[in-house]
Coordinates of N, CA and C in Angstrom, one line a residue:
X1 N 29.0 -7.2 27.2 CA 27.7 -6.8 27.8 C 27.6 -5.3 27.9
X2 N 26.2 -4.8 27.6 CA 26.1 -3.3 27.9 C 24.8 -3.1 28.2
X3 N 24.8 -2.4 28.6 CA 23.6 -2.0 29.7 C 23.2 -0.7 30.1
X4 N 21.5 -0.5 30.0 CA 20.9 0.8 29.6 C 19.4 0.6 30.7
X5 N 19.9 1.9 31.5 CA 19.0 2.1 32.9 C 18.1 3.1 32.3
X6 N 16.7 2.6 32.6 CA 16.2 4.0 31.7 C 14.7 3.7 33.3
X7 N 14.9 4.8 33.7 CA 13.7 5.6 34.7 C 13.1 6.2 34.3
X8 N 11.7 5.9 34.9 CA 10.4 6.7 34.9 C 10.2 7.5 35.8
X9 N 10.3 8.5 35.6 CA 9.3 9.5 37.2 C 7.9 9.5 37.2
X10 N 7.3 9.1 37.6 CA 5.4 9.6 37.6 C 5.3 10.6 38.6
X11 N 4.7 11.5 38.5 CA 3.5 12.4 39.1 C 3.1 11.5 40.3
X12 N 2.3 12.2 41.2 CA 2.0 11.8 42.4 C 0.8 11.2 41.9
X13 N -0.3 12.3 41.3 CA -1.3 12.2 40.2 C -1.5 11.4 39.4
X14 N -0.6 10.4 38.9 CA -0.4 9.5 38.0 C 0.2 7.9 38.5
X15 N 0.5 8.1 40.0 CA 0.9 6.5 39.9 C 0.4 5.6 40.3
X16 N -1.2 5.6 40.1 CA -2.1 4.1 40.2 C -2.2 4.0 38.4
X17 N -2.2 4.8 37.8 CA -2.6 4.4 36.4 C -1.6 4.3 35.5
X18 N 0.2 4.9 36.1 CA 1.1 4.4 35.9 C 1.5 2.5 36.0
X19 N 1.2 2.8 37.1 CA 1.4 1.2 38.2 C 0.7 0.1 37.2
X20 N 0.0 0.2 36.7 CA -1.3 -0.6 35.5 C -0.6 -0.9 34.5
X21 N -0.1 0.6 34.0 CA 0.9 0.7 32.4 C 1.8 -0.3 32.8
X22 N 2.6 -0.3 33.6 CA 3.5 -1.0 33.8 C 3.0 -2.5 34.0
X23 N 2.6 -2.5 34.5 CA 1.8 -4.2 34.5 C 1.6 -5.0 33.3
X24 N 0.4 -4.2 33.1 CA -0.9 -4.1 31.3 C 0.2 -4.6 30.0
X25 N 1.0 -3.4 29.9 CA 2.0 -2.7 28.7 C 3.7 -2.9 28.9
X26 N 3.5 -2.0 29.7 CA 5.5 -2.1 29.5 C 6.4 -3.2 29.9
X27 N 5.4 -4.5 30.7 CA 5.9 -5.4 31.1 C 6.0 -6.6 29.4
X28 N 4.8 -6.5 29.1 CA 4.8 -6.9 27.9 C 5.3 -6.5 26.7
X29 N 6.0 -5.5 26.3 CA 6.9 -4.4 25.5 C 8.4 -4.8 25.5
X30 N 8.2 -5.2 27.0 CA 9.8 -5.7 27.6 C 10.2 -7.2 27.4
X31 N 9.4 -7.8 27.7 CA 9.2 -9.3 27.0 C 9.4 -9.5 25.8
X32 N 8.8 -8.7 25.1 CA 8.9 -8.9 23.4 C 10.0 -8.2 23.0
X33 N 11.3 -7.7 23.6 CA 12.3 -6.8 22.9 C 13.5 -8.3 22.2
X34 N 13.1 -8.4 21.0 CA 14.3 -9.6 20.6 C 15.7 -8.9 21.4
X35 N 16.6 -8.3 21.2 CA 17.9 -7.9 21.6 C 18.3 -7.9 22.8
X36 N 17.1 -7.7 23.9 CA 17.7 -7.8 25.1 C 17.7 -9.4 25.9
X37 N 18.5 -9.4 26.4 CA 19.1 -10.5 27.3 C 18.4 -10.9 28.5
X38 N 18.4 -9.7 29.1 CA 17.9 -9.7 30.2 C 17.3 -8.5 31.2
X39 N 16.5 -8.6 31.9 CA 16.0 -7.4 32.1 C 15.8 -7.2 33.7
X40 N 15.5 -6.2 34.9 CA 14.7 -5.8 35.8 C 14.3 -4.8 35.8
X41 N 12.6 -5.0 36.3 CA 11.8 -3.8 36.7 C 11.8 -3.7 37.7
X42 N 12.1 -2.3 38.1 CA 12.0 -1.7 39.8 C 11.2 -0.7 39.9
X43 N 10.6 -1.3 41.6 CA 10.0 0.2 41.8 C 11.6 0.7 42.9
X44 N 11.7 2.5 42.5 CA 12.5 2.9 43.0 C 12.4 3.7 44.4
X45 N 12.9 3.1 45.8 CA 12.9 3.5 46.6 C 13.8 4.5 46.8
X46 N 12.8 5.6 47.5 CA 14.2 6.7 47.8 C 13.6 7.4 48.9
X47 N 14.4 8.1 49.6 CA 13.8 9.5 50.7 C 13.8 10.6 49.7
X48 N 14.5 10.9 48.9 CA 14.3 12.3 48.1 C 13.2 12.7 47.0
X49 N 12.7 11.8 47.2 CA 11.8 12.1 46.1 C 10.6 12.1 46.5
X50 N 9.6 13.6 46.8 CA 8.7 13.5 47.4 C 7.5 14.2 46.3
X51 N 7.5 14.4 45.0 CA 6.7 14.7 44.2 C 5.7 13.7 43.4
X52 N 6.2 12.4 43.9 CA 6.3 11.4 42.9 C 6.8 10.2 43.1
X53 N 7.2 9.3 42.1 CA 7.5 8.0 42.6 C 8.5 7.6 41.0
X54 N 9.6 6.9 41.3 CA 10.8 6.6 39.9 C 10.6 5.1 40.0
X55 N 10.3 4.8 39.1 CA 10.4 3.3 38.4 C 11.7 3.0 37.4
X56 N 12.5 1.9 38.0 CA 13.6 1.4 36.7 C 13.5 0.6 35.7
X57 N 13.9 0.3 34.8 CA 14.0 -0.3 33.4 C 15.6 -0.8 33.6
X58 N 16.1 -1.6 34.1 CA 17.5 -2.4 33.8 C 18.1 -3.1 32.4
X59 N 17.7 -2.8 31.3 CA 18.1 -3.7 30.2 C 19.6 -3.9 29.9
X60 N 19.9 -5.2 29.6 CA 21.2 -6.0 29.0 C 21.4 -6.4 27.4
X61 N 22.0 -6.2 27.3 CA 22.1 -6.4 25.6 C 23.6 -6.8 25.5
X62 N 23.8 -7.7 24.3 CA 25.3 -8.5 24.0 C 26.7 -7.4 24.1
X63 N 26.1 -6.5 23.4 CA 27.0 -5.1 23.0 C 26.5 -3.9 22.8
X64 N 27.1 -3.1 22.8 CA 27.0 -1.2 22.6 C 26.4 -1.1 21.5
X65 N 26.6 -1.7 20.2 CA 25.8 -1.7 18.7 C 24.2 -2.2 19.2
X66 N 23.8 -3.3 19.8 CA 22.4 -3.8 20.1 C 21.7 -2.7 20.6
X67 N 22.4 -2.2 22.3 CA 22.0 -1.5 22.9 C 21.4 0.0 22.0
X68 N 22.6 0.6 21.0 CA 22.6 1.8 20.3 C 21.3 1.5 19.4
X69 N 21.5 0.6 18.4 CA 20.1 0.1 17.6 C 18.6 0.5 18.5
X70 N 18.4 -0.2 20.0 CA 17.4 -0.1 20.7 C 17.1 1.5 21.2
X71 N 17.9 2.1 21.5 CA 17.9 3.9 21.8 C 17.4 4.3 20.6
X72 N 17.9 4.1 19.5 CA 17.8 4.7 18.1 C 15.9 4.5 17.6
X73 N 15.6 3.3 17.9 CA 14.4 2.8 17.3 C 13.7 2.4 18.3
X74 N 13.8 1.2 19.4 CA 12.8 1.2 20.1 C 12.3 2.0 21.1
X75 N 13.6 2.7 21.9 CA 13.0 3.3 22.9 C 12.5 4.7 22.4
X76 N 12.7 5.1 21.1 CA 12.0 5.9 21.1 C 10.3 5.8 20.6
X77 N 9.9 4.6 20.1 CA 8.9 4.4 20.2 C 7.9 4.1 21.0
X78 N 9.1 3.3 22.1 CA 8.2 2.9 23.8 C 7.9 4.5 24.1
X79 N 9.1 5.7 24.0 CA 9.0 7.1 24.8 C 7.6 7.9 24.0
X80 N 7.1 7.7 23.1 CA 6.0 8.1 22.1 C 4.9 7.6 22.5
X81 N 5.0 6.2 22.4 CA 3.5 5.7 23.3 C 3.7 6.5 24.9
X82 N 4.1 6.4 25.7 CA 3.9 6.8 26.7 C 4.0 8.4 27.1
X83 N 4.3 9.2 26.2 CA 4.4 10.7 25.9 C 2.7 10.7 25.4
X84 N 2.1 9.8 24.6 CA 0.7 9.6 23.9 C -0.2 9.7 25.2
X85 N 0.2 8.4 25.9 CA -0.6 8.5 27.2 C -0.7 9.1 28.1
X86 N 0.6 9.5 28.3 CA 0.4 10.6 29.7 C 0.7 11.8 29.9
X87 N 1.0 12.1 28.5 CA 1.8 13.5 28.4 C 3.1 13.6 29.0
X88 N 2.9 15.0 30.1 CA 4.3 15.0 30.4 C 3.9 14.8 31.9
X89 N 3.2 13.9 32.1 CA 3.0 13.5 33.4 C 4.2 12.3 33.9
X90 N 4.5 11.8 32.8 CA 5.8 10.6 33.1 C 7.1 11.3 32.1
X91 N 8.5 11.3 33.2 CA 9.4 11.6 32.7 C 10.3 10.4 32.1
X92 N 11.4 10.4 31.6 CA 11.7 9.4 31.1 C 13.4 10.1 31.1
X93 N 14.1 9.1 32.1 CA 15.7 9.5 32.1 C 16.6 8.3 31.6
X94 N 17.5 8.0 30.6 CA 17.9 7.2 30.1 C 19.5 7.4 31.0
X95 N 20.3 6.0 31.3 CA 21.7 6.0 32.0 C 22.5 4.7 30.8
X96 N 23.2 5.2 30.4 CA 24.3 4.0 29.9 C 25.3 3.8 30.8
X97 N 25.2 2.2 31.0 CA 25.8 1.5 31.9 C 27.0 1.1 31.3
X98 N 28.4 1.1 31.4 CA 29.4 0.5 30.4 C 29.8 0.0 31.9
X99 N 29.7 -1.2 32.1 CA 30.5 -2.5 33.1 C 32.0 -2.4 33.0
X100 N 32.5 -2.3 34.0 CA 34.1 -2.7 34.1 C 34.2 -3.9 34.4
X101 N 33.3 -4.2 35.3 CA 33.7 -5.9 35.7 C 32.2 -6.1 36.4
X102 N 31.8 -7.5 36.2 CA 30.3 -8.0 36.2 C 30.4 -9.8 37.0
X103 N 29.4 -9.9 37.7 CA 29.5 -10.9 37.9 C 27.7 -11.6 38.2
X104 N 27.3 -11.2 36.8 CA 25.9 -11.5 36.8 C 25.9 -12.5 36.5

């Protein structure tokens, strides 16, 4: 199993028409990824973050090769459409998750 956390920041400015994308688009983007396994979308709760609001992306994939493939090609196409849309109003922070021990 491997696994790739990728957060969004929005703008304070941007998150009713973020909130949409996410609905509209990226929910549907995510559904359609053949490689991943399995997925959650979060909204991210926090006290520190007072500019804005972080949304997660949880994806699972079989292995490090699938996951690598997806970074290489799709997420950079998801990060392009949404660079298209919003400029640099949405950040985009990617985390590789390598599991020691899992009991999903």
């Amino acid at each position: 199993m491997s696994i790739l956390s990728i957060t969004f920041h929005s703008t304070k400015s941007n998150i009713e028409e973020w909130e949409n994308y996410i609905d509209e688009t990226l929910v549907l983007m995510t559904e359609n990824l053949m490689d991943v396994n399995k997925y959650i979308l979060s909204e991210v709760q926090s006290e520190y973050i007072e500019d804005g609001k972080n949304y997660n992306l949880l994806l699972i994939f079989d292995n490090d090769d699938l996951r690598d493939d997806f970074v290489k090609s799709e997420l950079v196409n998801i990060a392009e459409r949404i660079e298209t849309k919003f400029g640099q109003e949405i950040m985009i922070f990617n985390t590789f998750l390598n599991p020691k021990k899992s009991r999903l």
